[in-house]
Backbone as ProteinMPNN parsed JSONL, in Angstrom:
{"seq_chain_A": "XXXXXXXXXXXXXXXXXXXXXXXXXXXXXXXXXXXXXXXXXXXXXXXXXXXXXXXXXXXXXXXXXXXXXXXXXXXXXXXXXXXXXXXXXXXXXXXXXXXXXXXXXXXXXXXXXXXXXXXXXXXXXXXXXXXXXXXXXXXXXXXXXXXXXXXX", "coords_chain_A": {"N_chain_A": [[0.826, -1.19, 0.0], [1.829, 1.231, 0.39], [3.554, 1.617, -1.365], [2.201, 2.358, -3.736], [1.002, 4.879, -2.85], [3.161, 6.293, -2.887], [3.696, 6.187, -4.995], [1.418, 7.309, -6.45], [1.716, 9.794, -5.059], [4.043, 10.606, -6.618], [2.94, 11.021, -8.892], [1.366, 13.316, -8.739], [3.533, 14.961, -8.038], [5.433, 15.07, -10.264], [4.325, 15.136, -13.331], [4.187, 14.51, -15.982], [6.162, 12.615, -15.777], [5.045, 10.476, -14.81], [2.77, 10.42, -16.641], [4.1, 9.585, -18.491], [5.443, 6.71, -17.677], [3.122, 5.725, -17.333], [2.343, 5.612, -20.278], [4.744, 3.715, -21.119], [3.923, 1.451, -19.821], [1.854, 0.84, -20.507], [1.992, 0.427, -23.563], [3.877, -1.688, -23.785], [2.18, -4.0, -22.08], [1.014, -4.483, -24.509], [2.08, -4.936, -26.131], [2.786, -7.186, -25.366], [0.663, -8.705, -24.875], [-0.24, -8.997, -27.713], [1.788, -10.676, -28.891], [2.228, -14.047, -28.866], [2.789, -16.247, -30.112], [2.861, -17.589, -33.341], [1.104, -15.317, -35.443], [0.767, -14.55, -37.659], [-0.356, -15.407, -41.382], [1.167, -18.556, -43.05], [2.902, -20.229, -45.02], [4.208, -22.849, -44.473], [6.586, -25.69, -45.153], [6.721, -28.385, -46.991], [3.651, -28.964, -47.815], [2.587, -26.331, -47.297], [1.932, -25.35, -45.15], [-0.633, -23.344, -42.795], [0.069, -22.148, -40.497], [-1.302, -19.962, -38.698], [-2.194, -18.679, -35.806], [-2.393, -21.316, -34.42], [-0.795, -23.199, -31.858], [2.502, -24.823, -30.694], [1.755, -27.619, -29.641], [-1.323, -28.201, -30.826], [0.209, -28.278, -33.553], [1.775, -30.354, -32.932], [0.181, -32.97, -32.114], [-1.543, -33.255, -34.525], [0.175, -34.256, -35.934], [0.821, -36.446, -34.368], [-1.45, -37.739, -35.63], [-1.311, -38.461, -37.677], [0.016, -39.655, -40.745], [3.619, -40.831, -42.818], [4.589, -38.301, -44.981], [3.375, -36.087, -44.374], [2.621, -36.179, -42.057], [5.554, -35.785, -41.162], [5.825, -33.223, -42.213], [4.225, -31.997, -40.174], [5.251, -32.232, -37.867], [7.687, -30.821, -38.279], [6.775, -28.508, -38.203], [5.905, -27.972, -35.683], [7.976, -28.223, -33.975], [9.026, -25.305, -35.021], [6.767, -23.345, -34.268], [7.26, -24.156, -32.018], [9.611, -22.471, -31.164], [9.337, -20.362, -31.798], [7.114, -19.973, -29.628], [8.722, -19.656, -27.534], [10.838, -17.683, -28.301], [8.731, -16.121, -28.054], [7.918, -15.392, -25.264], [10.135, -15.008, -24.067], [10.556, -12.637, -25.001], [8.249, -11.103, -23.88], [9.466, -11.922, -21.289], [11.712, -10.467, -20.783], [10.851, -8.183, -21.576], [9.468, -7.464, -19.134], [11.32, -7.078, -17.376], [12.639, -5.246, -18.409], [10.599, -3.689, -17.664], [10.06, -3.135, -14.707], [13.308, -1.864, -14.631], [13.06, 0.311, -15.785], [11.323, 1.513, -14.084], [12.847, 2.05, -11.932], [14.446, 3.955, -12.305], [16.788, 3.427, -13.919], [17.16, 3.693, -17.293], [18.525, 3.302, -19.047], [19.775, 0.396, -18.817], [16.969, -0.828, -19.258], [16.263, -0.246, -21.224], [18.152, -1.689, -23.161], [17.08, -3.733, -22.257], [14.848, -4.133, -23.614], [15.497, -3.653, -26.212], [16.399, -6.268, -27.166], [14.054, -7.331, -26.693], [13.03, -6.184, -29.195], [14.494, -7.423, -31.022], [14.092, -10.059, -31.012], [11.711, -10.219, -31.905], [11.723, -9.306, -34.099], [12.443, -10.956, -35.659], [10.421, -12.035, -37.103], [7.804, -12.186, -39.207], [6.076, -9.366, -37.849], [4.014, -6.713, -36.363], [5.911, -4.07, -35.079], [5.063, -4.281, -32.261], [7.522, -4.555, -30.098], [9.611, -2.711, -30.741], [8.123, -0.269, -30.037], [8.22, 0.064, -28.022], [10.394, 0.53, -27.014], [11.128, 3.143, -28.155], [8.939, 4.628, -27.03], [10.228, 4.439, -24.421], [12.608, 5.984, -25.311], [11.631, 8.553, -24.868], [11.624, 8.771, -22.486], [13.552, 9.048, -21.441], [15.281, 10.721, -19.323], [18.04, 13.16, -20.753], [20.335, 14.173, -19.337], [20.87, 11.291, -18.971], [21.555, 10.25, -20.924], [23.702, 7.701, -22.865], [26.651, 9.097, -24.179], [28.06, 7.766, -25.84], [26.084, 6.536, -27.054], [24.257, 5.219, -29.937], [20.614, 6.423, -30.65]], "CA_chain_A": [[0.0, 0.0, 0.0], [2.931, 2.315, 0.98], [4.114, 1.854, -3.134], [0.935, 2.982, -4.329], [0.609, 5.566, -1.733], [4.174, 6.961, -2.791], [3.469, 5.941, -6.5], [0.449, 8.113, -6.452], [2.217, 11.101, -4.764], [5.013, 10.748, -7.309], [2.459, 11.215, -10.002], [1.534, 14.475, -9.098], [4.754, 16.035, -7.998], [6.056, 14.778, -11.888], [3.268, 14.23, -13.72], [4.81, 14.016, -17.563], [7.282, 11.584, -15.756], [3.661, 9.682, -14.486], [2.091, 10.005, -17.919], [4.857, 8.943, -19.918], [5.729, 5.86, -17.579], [2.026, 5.183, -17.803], [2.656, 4.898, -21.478], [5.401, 2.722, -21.277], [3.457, 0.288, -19.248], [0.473, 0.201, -21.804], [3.357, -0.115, -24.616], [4.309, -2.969, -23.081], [1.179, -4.392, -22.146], [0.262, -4.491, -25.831], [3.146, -5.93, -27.168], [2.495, -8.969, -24.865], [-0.694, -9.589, -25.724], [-0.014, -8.868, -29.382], [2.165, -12.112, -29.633], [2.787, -15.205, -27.803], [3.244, -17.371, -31.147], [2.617, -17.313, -34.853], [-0.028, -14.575, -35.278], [0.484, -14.394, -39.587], [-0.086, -16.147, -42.321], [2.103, -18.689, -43.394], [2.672, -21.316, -46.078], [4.775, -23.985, -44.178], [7.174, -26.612, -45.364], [6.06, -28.884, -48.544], [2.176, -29.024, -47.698], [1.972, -25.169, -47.363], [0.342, -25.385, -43.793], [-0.461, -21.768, -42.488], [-0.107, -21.788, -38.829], [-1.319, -18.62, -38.033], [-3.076, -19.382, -34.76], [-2.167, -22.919, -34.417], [-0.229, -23.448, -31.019], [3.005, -26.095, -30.677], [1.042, -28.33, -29.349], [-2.094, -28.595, -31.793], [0.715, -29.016, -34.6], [1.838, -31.956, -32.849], [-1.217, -33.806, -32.067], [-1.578, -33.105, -35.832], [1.48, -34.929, -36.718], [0.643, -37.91, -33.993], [-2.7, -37.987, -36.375], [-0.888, -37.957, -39.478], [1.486, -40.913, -41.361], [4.482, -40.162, -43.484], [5.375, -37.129, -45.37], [2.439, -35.158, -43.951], [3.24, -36.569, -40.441], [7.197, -35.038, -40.931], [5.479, -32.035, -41.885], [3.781, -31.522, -39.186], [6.492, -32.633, -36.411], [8.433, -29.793, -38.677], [5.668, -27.008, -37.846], [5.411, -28.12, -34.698], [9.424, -27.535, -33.615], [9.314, -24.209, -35.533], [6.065, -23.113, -33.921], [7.943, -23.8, -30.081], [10.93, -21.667, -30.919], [8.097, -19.414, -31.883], [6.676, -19.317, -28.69], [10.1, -19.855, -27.003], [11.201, -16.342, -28.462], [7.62, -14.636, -27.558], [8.262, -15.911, -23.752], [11.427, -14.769, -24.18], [10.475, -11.185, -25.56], [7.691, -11.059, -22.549], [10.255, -12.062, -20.035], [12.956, -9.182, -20.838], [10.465, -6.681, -21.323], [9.033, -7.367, -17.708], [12.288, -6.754, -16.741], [12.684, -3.691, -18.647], [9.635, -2.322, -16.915], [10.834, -2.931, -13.618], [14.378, -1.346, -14.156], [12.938, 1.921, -16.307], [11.139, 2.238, -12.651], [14.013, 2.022, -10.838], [15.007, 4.978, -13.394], [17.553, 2.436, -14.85], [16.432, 3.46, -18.267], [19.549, 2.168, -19.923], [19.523, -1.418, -18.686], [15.863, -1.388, -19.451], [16.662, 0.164, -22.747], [18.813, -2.486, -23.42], [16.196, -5.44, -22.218], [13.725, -4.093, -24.368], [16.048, -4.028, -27.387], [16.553, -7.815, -27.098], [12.9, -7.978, -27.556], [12.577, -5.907, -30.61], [15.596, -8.008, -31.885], [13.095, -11.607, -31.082], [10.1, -9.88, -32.766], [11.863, -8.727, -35.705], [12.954, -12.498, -36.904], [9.146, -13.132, -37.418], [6.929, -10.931, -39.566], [4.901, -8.782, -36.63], [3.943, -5.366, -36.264], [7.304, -3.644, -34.429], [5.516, -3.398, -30.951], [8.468, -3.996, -28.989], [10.285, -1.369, -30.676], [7.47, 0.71, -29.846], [8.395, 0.155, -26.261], [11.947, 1.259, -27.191], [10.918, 4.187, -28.553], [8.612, 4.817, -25.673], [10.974, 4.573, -23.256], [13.707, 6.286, -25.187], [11.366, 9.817, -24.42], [11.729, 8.838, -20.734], [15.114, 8.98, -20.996], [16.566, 12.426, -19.431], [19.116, 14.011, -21.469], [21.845, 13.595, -18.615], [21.234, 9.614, -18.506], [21.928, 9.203, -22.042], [25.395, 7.431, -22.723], [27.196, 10.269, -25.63], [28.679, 6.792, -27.134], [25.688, 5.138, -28.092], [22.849, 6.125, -30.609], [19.631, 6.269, -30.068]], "C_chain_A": [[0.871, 1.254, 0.0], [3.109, 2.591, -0.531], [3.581, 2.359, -3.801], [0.763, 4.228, -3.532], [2.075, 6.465, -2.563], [3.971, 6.992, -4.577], [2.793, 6.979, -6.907], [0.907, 9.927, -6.172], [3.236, 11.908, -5.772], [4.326, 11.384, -8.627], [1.767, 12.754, -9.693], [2.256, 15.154, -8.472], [5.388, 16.032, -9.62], [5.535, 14.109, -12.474], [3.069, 13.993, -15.235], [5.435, 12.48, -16.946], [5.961, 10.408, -15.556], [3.093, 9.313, -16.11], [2.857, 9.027, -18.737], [5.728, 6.98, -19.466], [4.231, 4.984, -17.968], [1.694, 4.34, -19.397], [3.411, 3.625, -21.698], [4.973, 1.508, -21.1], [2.347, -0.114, -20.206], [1.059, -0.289, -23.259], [3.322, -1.592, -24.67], [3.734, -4.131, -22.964], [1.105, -5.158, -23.759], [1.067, -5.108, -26.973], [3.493, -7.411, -26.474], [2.046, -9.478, -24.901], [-0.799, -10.013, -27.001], [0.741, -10.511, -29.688], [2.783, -12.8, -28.6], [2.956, -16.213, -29.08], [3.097, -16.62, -32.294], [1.333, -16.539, -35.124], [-0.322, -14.429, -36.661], [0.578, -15.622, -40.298], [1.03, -16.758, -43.017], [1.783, -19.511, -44.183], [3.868, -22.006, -46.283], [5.556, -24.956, -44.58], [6.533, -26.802, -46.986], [4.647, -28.694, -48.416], [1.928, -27.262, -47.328], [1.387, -24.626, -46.373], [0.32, -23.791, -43.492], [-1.27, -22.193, -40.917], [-0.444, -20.701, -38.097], [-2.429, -19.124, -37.037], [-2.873, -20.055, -34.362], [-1.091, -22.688, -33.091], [1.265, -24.659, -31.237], [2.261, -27.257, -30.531], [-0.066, -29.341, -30.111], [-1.133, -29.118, -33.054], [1.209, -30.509, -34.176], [1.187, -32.867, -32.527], [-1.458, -33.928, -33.57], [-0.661, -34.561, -36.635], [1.402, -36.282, -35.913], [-0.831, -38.625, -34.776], [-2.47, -38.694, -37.199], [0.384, -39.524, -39.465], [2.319, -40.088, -42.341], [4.788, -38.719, -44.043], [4.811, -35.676, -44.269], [2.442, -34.558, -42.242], [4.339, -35.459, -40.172], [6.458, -33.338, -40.944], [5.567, -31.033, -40.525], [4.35, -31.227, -37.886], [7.471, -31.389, -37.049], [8.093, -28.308, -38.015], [5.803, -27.183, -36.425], [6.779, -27.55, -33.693], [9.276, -26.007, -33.726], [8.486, -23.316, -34.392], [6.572, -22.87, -32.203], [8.87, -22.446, -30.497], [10.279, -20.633, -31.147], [7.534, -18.394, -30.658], [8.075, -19.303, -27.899], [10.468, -18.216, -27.158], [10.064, -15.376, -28.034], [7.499, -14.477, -26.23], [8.973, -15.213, -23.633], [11.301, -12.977, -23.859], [9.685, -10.976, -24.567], [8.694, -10.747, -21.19], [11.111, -10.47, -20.104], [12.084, -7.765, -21.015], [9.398, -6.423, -20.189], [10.302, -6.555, -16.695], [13.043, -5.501, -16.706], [11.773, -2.439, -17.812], [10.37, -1.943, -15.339], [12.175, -2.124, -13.417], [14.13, 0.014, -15.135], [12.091, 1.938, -14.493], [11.672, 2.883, -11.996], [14.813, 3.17, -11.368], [16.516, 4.565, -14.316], [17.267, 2.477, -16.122], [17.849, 3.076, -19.415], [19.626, 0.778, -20.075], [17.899, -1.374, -19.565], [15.708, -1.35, -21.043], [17.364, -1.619, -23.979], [17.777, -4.061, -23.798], [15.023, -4.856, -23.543], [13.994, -3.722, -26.238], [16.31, -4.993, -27.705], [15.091, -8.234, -27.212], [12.802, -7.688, -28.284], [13.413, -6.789, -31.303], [14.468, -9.655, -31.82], [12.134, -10.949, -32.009], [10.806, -9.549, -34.069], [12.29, -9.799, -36.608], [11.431, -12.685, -37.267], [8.434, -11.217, -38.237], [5.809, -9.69, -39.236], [5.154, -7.606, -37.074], [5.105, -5.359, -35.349], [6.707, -3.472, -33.098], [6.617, -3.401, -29.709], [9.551, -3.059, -29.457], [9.734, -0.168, -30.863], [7.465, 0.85, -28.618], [9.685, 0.974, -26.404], [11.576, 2.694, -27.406], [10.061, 5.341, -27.586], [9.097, 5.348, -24.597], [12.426, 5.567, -23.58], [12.848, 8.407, -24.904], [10.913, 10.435, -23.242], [12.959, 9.015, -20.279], [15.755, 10.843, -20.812], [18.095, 12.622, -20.236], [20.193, 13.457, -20.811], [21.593, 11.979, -18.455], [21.519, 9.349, -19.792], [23.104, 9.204, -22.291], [25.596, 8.44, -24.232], [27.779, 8.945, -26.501], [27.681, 6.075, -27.538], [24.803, 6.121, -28.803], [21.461, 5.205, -30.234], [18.706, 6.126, -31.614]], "O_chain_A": [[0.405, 2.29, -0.475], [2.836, 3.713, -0.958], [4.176, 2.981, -4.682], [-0.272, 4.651, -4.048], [1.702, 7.608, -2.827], [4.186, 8.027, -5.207], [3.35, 7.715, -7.722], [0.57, 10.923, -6.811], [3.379, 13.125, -5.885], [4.967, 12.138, -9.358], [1.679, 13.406, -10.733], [1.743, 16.23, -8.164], [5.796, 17.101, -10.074], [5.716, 12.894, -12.556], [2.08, 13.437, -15.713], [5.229, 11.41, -17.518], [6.033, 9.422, -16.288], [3.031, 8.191, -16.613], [2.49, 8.057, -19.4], [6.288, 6.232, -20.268], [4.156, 3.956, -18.642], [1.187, 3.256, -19.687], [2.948, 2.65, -22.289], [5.314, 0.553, -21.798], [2.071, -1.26, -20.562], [0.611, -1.23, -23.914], [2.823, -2.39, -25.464], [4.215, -5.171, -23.412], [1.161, -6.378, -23.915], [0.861, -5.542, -28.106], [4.168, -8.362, -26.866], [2.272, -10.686, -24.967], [-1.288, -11.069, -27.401], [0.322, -11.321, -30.515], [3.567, -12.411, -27.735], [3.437, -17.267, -28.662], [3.157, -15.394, -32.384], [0.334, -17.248, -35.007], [-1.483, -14.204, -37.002], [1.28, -16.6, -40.04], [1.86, -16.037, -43.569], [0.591, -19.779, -44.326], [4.533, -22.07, -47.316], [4.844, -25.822, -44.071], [6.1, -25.992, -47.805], [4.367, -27.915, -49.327], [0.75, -27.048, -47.045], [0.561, -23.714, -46.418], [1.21, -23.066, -43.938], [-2.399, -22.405, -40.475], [0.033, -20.469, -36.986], [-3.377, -19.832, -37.375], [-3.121, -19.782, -33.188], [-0.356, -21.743, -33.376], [0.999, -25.493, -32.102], [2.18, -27.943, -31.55], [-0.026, -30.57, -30.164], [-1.452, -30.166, -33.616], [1.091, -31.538, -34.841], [1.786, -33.929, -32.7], [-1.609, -35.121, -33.834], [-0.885, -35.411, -37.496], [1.812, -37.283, -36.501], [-1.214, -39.773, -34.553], [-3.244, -39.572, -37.58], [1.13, -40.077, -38.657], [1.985, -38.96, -42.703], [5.35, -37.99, -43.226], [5.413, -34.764, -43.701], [2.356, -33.513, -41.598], [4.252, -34.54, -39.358], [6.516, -32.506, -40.039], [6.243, -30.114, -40.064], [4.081, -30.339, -37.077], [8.148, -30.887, -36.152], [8.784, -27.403, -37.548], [5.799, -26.067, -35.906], [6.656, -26.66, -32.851], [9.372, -25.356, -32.686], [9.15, -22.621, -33.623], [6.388, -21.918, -31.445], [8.596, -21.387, -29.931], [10.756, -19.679, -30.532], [7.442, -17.175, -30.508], [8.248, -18.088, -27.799], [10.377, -17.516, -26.149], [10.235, -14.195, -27.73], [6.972, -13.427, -25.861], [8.579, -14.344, -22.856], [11.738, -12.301, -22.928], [10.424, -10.393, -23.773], [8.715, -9.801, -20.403], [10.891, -9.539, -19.329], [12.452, -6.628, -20.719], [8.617, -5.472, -20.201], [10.227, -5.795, -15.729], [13.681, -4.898, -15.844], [11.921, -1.258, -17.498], [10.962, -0.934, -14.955], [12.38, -1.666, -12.292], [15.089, 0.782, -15.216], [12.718, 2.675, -13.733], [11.372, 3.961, -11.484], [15.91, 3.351, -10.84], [17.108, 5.267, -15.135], [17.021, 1.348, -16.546], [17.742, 2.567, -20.531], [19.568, 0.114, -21.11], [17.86, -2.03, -20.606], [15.201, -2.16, -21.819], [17.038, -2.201, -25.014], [17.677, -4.888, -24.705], [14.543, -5.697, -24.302], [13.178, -3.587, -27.15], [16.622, -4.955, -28.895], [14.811, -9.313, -27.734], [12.346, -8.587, -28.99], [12.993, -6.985, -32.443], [14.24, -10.189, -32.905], [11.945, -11.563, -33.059], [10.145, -9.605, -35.106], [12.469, -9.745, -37.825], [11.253, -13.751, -37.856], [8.516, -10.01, -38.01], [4.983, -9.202, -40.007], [6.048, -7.267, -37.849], [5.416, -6.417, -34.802], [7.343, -2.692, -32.39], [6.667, -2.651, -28.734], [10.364, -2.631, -28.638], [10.229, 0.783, -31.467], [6.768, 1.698, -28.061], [9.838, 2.055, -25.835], [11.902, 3.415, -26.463], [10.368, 6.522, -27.422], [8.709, 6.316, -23.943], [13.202, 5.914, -22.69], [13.619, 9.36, -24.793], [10.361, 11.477, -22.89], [13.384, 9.115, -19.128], [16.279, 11.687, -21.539], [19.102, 11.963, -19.977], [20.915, 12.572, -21.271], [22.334, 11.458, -17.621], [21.784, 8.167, -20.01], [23.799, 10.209, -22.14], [24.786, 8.452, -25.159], [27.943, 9.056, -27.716], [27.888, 5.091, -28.249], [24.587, 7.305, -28.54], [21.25, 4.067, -29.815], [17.49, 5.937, -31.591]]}, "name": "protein", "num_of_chains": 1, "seq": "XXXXXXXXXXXXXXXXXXXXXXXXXXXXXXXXXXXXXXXXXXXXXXXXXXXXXXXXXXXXXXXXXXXXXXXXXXXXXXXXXXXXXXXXXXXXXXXXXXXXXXXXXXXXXXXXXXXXXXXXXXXXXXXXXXXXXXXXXXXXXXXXXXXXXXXX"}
């Protein structure tokens, strides 16, 4: 209660710095919901499959359905489809971690974690929102915290 209580106070002594973390957090939000797997159209191996939607899981139940070629297929989609969600876990995880350390006004580290998700989201064909978190967060970044050797 105390965090909220001090959280709250913080927001109107600095209440851009309130709005604009507010943003970050809905950013954020929205690029976690946005993807936990294969969200586009695809056209799969030899059979063309289009997993958009389709879970690991369902492809491999698929493929314990299925005999030969169609079978491999499927046990193909079904790998691809983990590393899928594997990287959207992934991209979740680090930009939890980002939120927490732009709190902490750490907006470099967080900077950082939340460039390691735009770098997972950008192997797959998605809308950019985790480098709409980046971008987000880079107009939280005071002037004196930004390093002069890197770009932004």
């Amino acid at each position: 209660m105390l965090a909220i209580v001090g959280w709250y106070q913080a927001s109107l002594v600095f209440p851009k710095a309130f709005r604009m973390s507010e943003s970050l957090r809905q950013t954020i939000d929205s690029a976690q919901r946005g993807w936990v797997g294969c969200c586009w159209e695809t056209a799969f191996g030899s059979r063309k499959l289009n997993l958009c939607g389709l879970t690991s899981r369902q492809a491999l139940l698929a493929a314990r359905a299925l005999r030969g070629e169609e079978a491999s297929c499927w046990r193909d989609a079904a790998e691809w489809l983990r590393r899928v969600e594997a990287d959207a876990a992934k991209a979740k995880q680090l930009a939890e971690q980002a939120w927490t350390q732009a709190t902490a006004n750490h907006f470099m580290i967080a900077h950082d974690l939340l460039s390691e998700s735009a770098t997972l989201e950008a192997k797959y064909p998605l809308a950019a929102r985790y480098r709409e978190c980046v971008i987000t967060l880079d107009g939280m970044i005071p002037e004196k915290n930004r390093n002069p050797g890197r770009c932004f």
